[in-house]
Amino acid sequence: MSDVLVLEGPSTLDGEIPIAGAKNAALPCMAAALLTPDPVELENVPPVQDVFTLRELLMDLGVDVQVAGDRWTLQAEQVTSTTVPPELTRRMRASFLTLGPLGVRFGSAEVVYPGGCAIGERPVDLHLAGLEALGFAVDQAAARVRIRARRLRGAVFEFAKVTVTGTEHLMMTAAAIPGTTVLRNCAREPEVVQLAELLRQMGADVEGAGTAQIIIRGTSSLRGTAVRVIPDRIEAGTYAVAAVLTRGRVVLRGARAEHLTALMEHLKGQGAFIEVTAEGVVVDARAVADFRPLRVVTEPYPGFPTDLQAQMMVLMTQALGVSEVVETIFPDRFNHVAELQRMGARIELAKPAARVYGPTPLRGTVVAASDLRASACLVLAGLIARGTTVVTNVYHLDRGYVRMEEKLRQAGVSIRRVNPDPRPSTMDLHG
Ligand code: UD1
């Protein structure tokens, strides 16, 4: 059985929380290490399960991965396989990012479809259309896809829909193809900008990352380099919501407010005081009176992130009036709703939207996490619920948050991890 988290509420956040490196920035950078036989050094790598899963996958392919604290060195000098291990790909969608880099460097590669997941269908058609445009033959069978380099060349490709990993996948593949590639309707997330920075340091010419059009002049001789992974804006955003929700105060050490504009606007709208200091971002909600109803529409960056939607819904349960979430990225991403209802929330679900009628007191009970961000939402609900909240299936949370219970405990929350199984917990295993 997986660990559970036990919270005694209600509590108030008060303290400092260090923000880890962004897993969604670390993962594409790790995949990009496949593009060169030289060492690629990543600093500030977060010790979360998704990152460990990709490490395992890369090591299975023959990549040497040296870990010294948060400094990881990856060297793809002796890649022994171009078939991505299926069970690891199924476990984590970002593994799909290894396909293009393997294909461009070794001529062919094979991977199983990552398939749907708890937050709904997640197709990869745009990744594949882009790889075809770059000159790969794409052979799709029932469960797997194989690419073969036919005549690789720079290309002009427009994404039919904004996709984060799709943009990253084509950007890194194009970086290793001599010629000019123009990608249009790109994702503008800070994680895309970080990858562009890495690729530039590796020797490609990448312009426009952070805008809708990215121009890449690739080279077949990418080299090793070192980068520092940017802070995790979703982790920071989760604790910012927690501080406001509990009318507390938190210093998010190392966070970058400019990556969280859409969220911060909502929190300021609630009367929270947000200050950017040399240390990070201070969120102070001690003077907040009643919460106002909110309307959140998830959108590609710089819009409101889908990865913070579930957490925001907890705040909505405490607002005076009717709030609304419209989920435009993953219309099925509402796994948290039933659990919040069991805690006392009044939510009407009509996908892709949900209406939240507040305020309703929440009460502690046993709730089951079903995906990464839904788990974070349930922990936040446990902060304001009366009594004991037990969040089960914590392995979802461990995929993306570094020791959440320790960080919350340091900020004054009564929370503990319990391992109902005598075997060592994930945290014990990975330090
Ligand atoms: C990334 C993030 C994830 C975040 C999501 C949206 C990583 C590792 N994960 O996921 O945390 O929730 O962005 O911000 O960075 N789509 C297609 N065809 C494709 C690809 C995507 O139709 O080939 C659709 C998806 O179904 C979805 C939308 O595009 O509706 C955006 O998804 P995408 O940005 O690709 O999400 P991920 O990159 O998988």
XYZ file of C-alpha atoms and ligand atoms in Angstrom:
470
model
C 0.000 0.000 0.000
C 1.126 3.535 -0.732
C 1.814 6.067 2.011
C -0.987 8.237 3.326
C -0.902 11.797 4.625
C -2.739 12.628 7.816
C -3.710 16.249 8.481
C -5.306 17.743 11.560
C -7.190 20.869 10.631
C -7.852 23.613 10.435
C -4.387 25.151 10.294
C -2.720 28.350 9.165
C 0.374 28.514 7.009
C 3.069 30.631 8.552
C 6.691 30.310 7.539
C 9.098 29.850 4.709
C 8.934 27.200 2.021
C 11.858 26.530 -0.316
C 10.719 25.987 -3.905
C 12.329 23.098 -5.760
C 13.428 22.964 -9.374
C 10.598 22.486 -11.872
C 10.021 18.860 -12.805
C 8.421 19.973 -16.069
C 11.610 21.843 -16.932
C 13.972 19.096 -15.751
C 12.245 16.342 -17.773
C 12.706 17.857 -21.273
C 16.275 18.891 -20.402
C 17.015 15.291 -19.410
C 15.587 14.030 -22.719
C 17.696 16.614 -24.593
C 20.825 15.007 -23.132
C 20.235 12.234 -25.707
C 21.190 14.694 -28.455
C 24.918 14.680 -27.692
C 27.600 12.196 -26.602
C 28.945 14.921 -24.261
C 27.929 15.358 -20.623
C 24.933 17.586 -19.922
C 24.865 18.901 -16.398
C 21.632 19.923 -14.711
C 21.632 21.763 -11.422
C 18.623 22.104 -9.097
C 17.000 18.854 -10.260
C 14.012 18.113 -8.016
C 14.016 14.706 -6.281
C 10.525 13.680 -7.430
C 9.300 10.376 -8.762
C 8.757 11.497 -12.395
C 12.380 12.578 -12.592
C 13.507 9.231 -11.123
C 11.349 7.407 -13.660
C 12.973 9.240 -16.573
C 16.398 8.568 -15.086
C 15.596 4.860 -15.002
C 14.399 4.978 -18.581
C 17.502 6.814 -19.826
C 19.763 4.414 -17.942
C 17.938 1.504 -19.606
C 18.877 3.069 -22.951
C 22.522 3.175 -21.893
C 22.779 6.787 -20.714
C 25.167 7.323 -17.823
C 23.501 9.351 -15.069
C 25.556 10.618 -12.151
C 23.687 12.173 -9.257
C 25.404 14.397 -6.702
C 22.674 15.991 -4.618
C 20.608 18.153 -6.933
C 23.349 18.225 -9.573
C 22.836 15.584 -12.217
C 25.205 14.771 -15.057
C 23.795 12.840 -17.974
C 25.992 11.442 -20.693
C 24.548 9.658 -23.702
C 27.875 8.491 -25.082
C 27.097 4.802 -25.257
C 23.452 4.437 -26.056
C 22.754 0.719 -26.351
C 19.085 0.717 -27.317
C 16.677 2.943 -29.204
C 13.581 1.090 -28.020
C 12.140 2.994 -25.106
C 11.131 0.580 -22.296
C 7.317 0.241 -22.465
C 6.482 -0.037 -18.770
C 8.327 3.207 -17.982
C 6.684 5.029 -20.897
C 3.260 3.966 -19.671
C 4.118 5.236 -16.217
C 4.999 8.700 -17.406
C 3.965 10.580 -20.507
C 7.041 12.785 -20.685
C 9.023 9.671 -21.712
C 7.632 10.288 -25.179
C 10.099 13.174 -25.413
C 12.929 10.686 -25.939
C 11.562 9.559 -29.325
C 12.707 12.493 -31.499
C 16.160 12.862 -29.887
C 16.838 9.116 -30.296
C 15.555 9.168 -33.870
C 17.615 12.144 -34.913
C 20.812 10.846 -33.391
C 20.580 7.148 -34.222
C 18.325 7.050 -37.288
C 15.391 5.228 -35.733
C 13.555 4.794 -32.438
C 10.549 3.031 -31.031
C 8.214 3.758 -28.161
C 4.800 2.583 -26.978
C 1.970 5.103 -26.873
C 1.779 6.774 -23.515
C -1.999 6.363 -23.789
C -4.672 8.111 -21.764
C -4.295 8.758 -18.077
C -6.293 9.755 -15.045
C -6.863 13.252 -16.388
C -8.293 12.019 -19.690
C -7.189 11.378 -23.256
C -3.821 12.809 -24.103
C -3.047 12.270 -27.783
C 0.393 12.595 -29.379
C -0.768 13.255 -32.944
C 0.837 16.710 -33.083
C 4.220 15.356 -31.946
C 4.064 12.791 -34.741
C 2.875 15.220 -37.433
C 5.790 17.472 -36.504
C 8.320 14.637 -36.670
C 6.981 13.757 -40.124
C 7.430 17.352 -41.226
C 11.077 17.143 -40.106
C 11.594 14.146 -42.410
C 10.871 11.069 -40.286
C 8.813 8.158 -41.543
C 6.327 7.461 -38.772
C 5.040 3.924 -38.541
C 2.154 3.506 -36.112
C 1.035 0.098 -34.974
C -1.649 -0.730 -32.414
C 0.336 -0.009 -29.290
C 3.619 1.485 -30.430
C 5.143 3.992 -32.784
C 8.384 3.714 -34.660
C 10.172 6.552 -36.420
C 12.855 6.271 -39.088
C 14.981 9.115 -40.395
C 14.210 9.446 -44.106
C 15.508 12.782 -45.240
C 15.864 14.999 -42.219
C 15.578 18.710 -42.932
C 14.431 21.956 -41.427
C 10.710 22.565 -41.931
C 7.870 24.957 -41.262
C 5.326 23.406 -38.907
C 2.278 24.917 -37.289
C 0.736 23.215 -34.240
C -3.019 22.840 -34.665
C -3.265 23.254 -30.892
C -0.830 24.673 -28.359
C 1.072 21.791 -26.759
C 3.854 22.128 -24.205
C 5.714 18.846 -24.629
C 4.856 18.885 -28.354
C 6.678 22.215 -28.702
C 9.597 20.919 -26.633
C 9.811 17.656 -28.560
C 10.029 19.332 -31.970
C 12.297 22.081 -30.723
C 14.896 19.635 -29.411
C 14.658 17.341 -32.420
C 15.009 20.269 -34.849
C 18.020 21.532 -32.871
C 19.948 18.481 -34.088
C 18.871 18.775 -37.740
C 20.992 21.096 -39.909
C 18.770 23.707 -41.552
C 16.109 26.129 -40.390
C 12.889 25.020 -38.708
C 10.052 27.413 -38.012
C 7.530 26.274 -35.398
C 4.266 28.209 -35.203
C 1.539 28.358 -32.558
C 4.074 27.200 -29.965
C 3.600 26.882 -26.220
C 5.117 29.873 -24.383
C 5.670 28.281 -20.963
C 8.827 29.168 -18.982
C 9.827 25.488 -19.296
C 9.962 25.924 -23.098
C 12.184 28.973 -22.625
C 14.473 26.965 -20.345
C 14.835 24.203 -22.923
C 15.629 26.787 -25.621
C 18.372 28.126 -23.378
C 19.832 24.631 -22.974
C 19.687 23.961 -26.726
C 21.377 27.301 -27.448
C 24.168 26.437 -25.046
C 24.479 23.063 -26.752
C 25.191 24.868 -30.018
C 21.848 25.301 -31.792
C 20.521 28.707 -32.716
C 17.075 29.083 -31.150
C 15.086 32.293 -31.377
C 11.639 33.280 -30.168
C 11.094 30.846 -27.281
C 8.443 32.419 -25.073
C 6.554 33.651 -28.135
C 4.249 31.765 -30.491
C 6.923 31.396 -33.180
C 10.227 29.665 -32.576
C 12.968 29.547 -35.186
C 15.618 26.881 -34.807
C 18.799 26.608 -36.825
C 20.021 23.146 -35.992
C 23.399 21.457 -36.110
C 24.447 17.832 -36.183
C 27.198 18.521 -33.668
C 25.450 19.551 -30.446
C 27.765 19.608 -27.453
C 27.555 19.267 -23.684
C 26.766 22.122 -21.333
C 25.323 22.963 -17.902
C 22.099 24.695 -16.848
C 20.250 25.386 -13.633
C 16.652 24.196 -13.617
C 14.148 27.026 -13.063
C 11.976 27.033 -9.916
C 8.745 25.071 -10.028
C 5.945 27.572 -10.597
C 3.271 24.970 -9.915
C 4.781 23.994 -6.575
C 5.091 27.687 -5.673
C 1.540 28.342 -6.854
C 0.195 25.458 -4.773
C 1.710 26.893 -1.579
C 0.592 30.405 -2.513
C -3.002 29.151 -2.733
C -2.517 27.305 0.574
C -1.373 30.524 2.281
C -4.384 32.471 1.042
C -6.803 29.657 1.784
C -5.638 29.510 5.421
C -5.306 33.310 5.717
C -1.648 32.820 6.534
C 1.674 34.135 5.341
C 4.368 32.312 3.451
C 7.728 33.178 1.950
C 8.164 31.109 -1.215
C 11.945 30.987 -1.293
C 13.362 31.048 -4.808
C 9.961 31.396 -6.519
C 9.517 33.692 -9.484
C 6.384 35.843 -9.407
C 6.689 36.631 -13.128
C 5.938 32.962 -13.885
C 2.734 33.111 -11.848
C 1.043 36.288 -13.044
C -2.374 34.754 -13.754
C -2.550 33.137 -10.312
C -1.212 36.179 -8.480
C -3.878 38.405 -10.045
C -6.567 36.119 -8.595
C -4.922 36.028 -5.174
C -4.535 39.814 -5.107
C -8.202 40.025 -6.062
C -8.923 38.204 -2.797
C -7.082 40.888 -0.882
C -3.799 39.006 -0.426
C -0.639 41.066 -0.279
C 2.043 39.808 -2.663
C 5.578 41.078 -2.464
C 8.602 40.161 -4.530
C 11.790 40.210 -2.488
C 15.381 39.145 -3.059
C 14.537 35.811 -1.438
C 11.464 35.028 -3.504
C 7.790 35.836 -3.198
C 5.898 36.697 -0.021
C 2.183 35.901 0.061
C 0.428 37.472 3.020
C -3.280 36.813 3.470
C -3.579 37.578 7.177
C -5.787 40.607 6.513
C -8.120 38.870 4.058
C -11.735 38.937 5.218
C -14.335 37.133 3.086
C -13.281 35.324 -0.054
C -14.934 36.570 -3.237
C -16.298 34.262 -5.928
C -13.815 33.494 -8.679
C -13.950 32.504 -12.315
C -10.926 30.592 -13.554
C -10.464 29.599 -17.193
C -7.443 27.378 -17.778
C -5.398 28.357 -20.802
C -1.927 27.904 -22.247
C 0.709 30.128 -20.622
C 0.525 32.986 -19.734
C -3.105 32.089 -19.005
C -4.188 30.310 -15.842
C -2.376 26.924 -15.607
C -4.483 23.761 -15.666
C -1.987 22.367 -13.134
C -3.329 24.822 -10.507
C -7.021 24.449 -11.271
C -7.756 21.742 -8.698
C -5.982 23.673 -5.919
C -7.948 26.828 -6.800
C -11.207 24.933 -6.482
C -10.577 24.498 -2.751
C -10.434 28.283 -2.387
C -13.711 28.505 -4.301
C -15.449 26.299 -1.737
C -14.769 29.083 0.794
C -15.889 32.022 -1.383
C -19.158 33.830 -0.734
C -21.230 32.969 -3.791
C -20.891 30.998 -7.014
C -17.467 30.407 -8.502
C -16.640 28.697 -11.766
C -13.834 26.720 -13.345
C -13.677 26.247 -17.101
C -11.079 23.640 -18.046
C -10.084 24.236 -21.673
C -6.893 22.129 -21.684
C -7.983 18.776 -20.212
C -11.825 18.791 -20.171
C -11.952 15.643 -18.020
C -9.610 16.899 -15.339
C -12.121 16.874 -12.478
C -11.111 13.814 -10.447
C -10.930 15.960 -7.336
C -14.575 17.038 -7.470
C -16.111 13.878 -6.002
C -13.596 13.891 -3.150
C -14.196 17.562 -2.348
C -17.930 16.831 -2.339
C -17.370 14.086 0.202
C -15.655 16.666 2.390
C -18.716 18.899 2.188
C -18.172 21.034 -0.917
C -21.124 21.901 -3.148
C -19.965 21.517 -6.721
C -21.989 21.067 -9.882
C -20.026 19.445 -12.647
C -20.878 19.993 -16.317
C -17.618 19.225 -18.093
C -15.593 21.130 -19.121
C -16.932 23.434 -16.404
C -17.658 23.186 -12.703
C -19.648 25.541 -10.516
C -18.754 25.813 -6.883
C -21.317 27.114 -4.401
C -19.679 28.613 -1.359
C -18.966 28.985 1.354
C -19.234 25.463 2.726
C -17.273 24.233 5.717
C -15.165 21.184 4.854
C -14.852 18.228 7.173
C -11.993 15.790 7.455
C -12.439 12.290 6.070
C -10.501 9.688 4.077
C -9.995 10.888 0.493
C -8.256 9.187 -2.377
C -5.893 11.034 -4.645
C -6.185 9.994 -8.269
C -3.645 12.163 -10.045
C -0.824 14.508 -9.181
C -2.588 17.871 -8.936
C -5.818 16.376 -7.569
C -3.696 15.053 -4.694
C -2.360 18.523 -3.975
C -5.925 19.812 -3.990
C -6.941 17.271 -1.351
C -4.028 18.202 0.896
C -5.100 21.853 0.612
C -8.660 20.870 1.477
C -7.268 19.056 4.525
C -5.656 22.320 5.689
C -9.035 23.979 6.198
C -11.152 20.944 7.008
C -12.266 20.396 10.566
C -10.915 17.201 12.066
C -8.683 14.594 10.529
C -8.169 14.311 6.774
C -6.412 11.239 5.431
C -5.149 11.533 1.850
C -4.402 8.118 0.402
C -2.443 7.128 -2.752
C 0.274 9.624 -1.953
C 2.471 8.196 -4.698
C 0.624 10.514 -7.078
C 1.769 13.493 -5.026
C 5.340 12.183 -4.895
C 5.464 12.246 -8.698
C 5.720 16.013 -8.641
C 6.101 17.505 -5.155
C 9.276 17.354 -3.084
C 8.403 16.256 0.480
C 5.220 18.264 0.683
C 4.473 17.161 4.224
C 7.866 18.352 5.491
C 7.500 21.722 3.828
C 4.005 22.217 5.218
C 5.065 21.041 8.657
C 7.826 23.648 8.684
C 5.152 26.244 7.941
C 3.172 25.222 11.010
C 0.777 22.657 9.599
C -0.084 19.490 11.492
C 0.596 16.869 8.828
C 2.373 13.548 8.856
C 3.177 10.791 6.428
C 2.164 7.362 7.522
C 3.331 4.250 5.833
C 0.763 1.540 6.374
C 3.187 -0.932 4.848
C 6.368 -2.023 6.674
C 8.400 -1.641 3.470
C 10.423 1.588 3.154
C 8.461 4.511 1.692
C 9.289 6.183 -1.619
C 10.891 9.041 0.273
C 13.119 6.661 2.167
C 14.147 5.000 -1.061
C 15.046 8.190 -2.828
C 16.364 10.231 0.009
C 2.329 19.552 -20.089
C 2.725 19.414 -18.649
C 1.496 19.193 -17.773
C 0.463 20.293 -18.027
C 0.187 20.440 -19.512
C -0.692 21.629 -19.852
C 4.937 18.433 -18.787
C 5.793 17.233 -18.583
N 3.633 18.270 -18.531
O 1.710 18.330 -20.492
O 1.908 19.233 -16.410
O -0.744 19.951 -17.380
O 1.417 20.627 -20.226
O -0.137 22.793 -19.355
O 5.416 19.492 -19.114
N -2.724 17.642 -27.515
C -3.144 17.077 -28.701
N -2.224 16.421 -29.474
C -0.909 16.301 -29.124
C -0.499 16.880 -27.906
C -1.419 17.553 -27.127
O -4.318 17.166 -29.050
O -0.128 15.700 -29.888
C -3.691 18.360 -26.649
C -3.903 17.733 -25.276
O -4.849 16.695 -25.302
C -4.383 18.924 -24.462
C -3.597 20.094 -25.080
O -3.157 19.640 -26.356
O -5.755 19.149 -24.669
C -2.415 20.551 -24.286
O -1.655 19.437 -23.849
P -0.068 19.518 -23.744
O 0.340 20.947 -23.629
O 0.519 18.722 -24.830
O 0.197 18.783 -22.370
P 1.533 18.016 -22.036
O 2.642 18.624 -22.800
O 1.319 16.558 -22.142
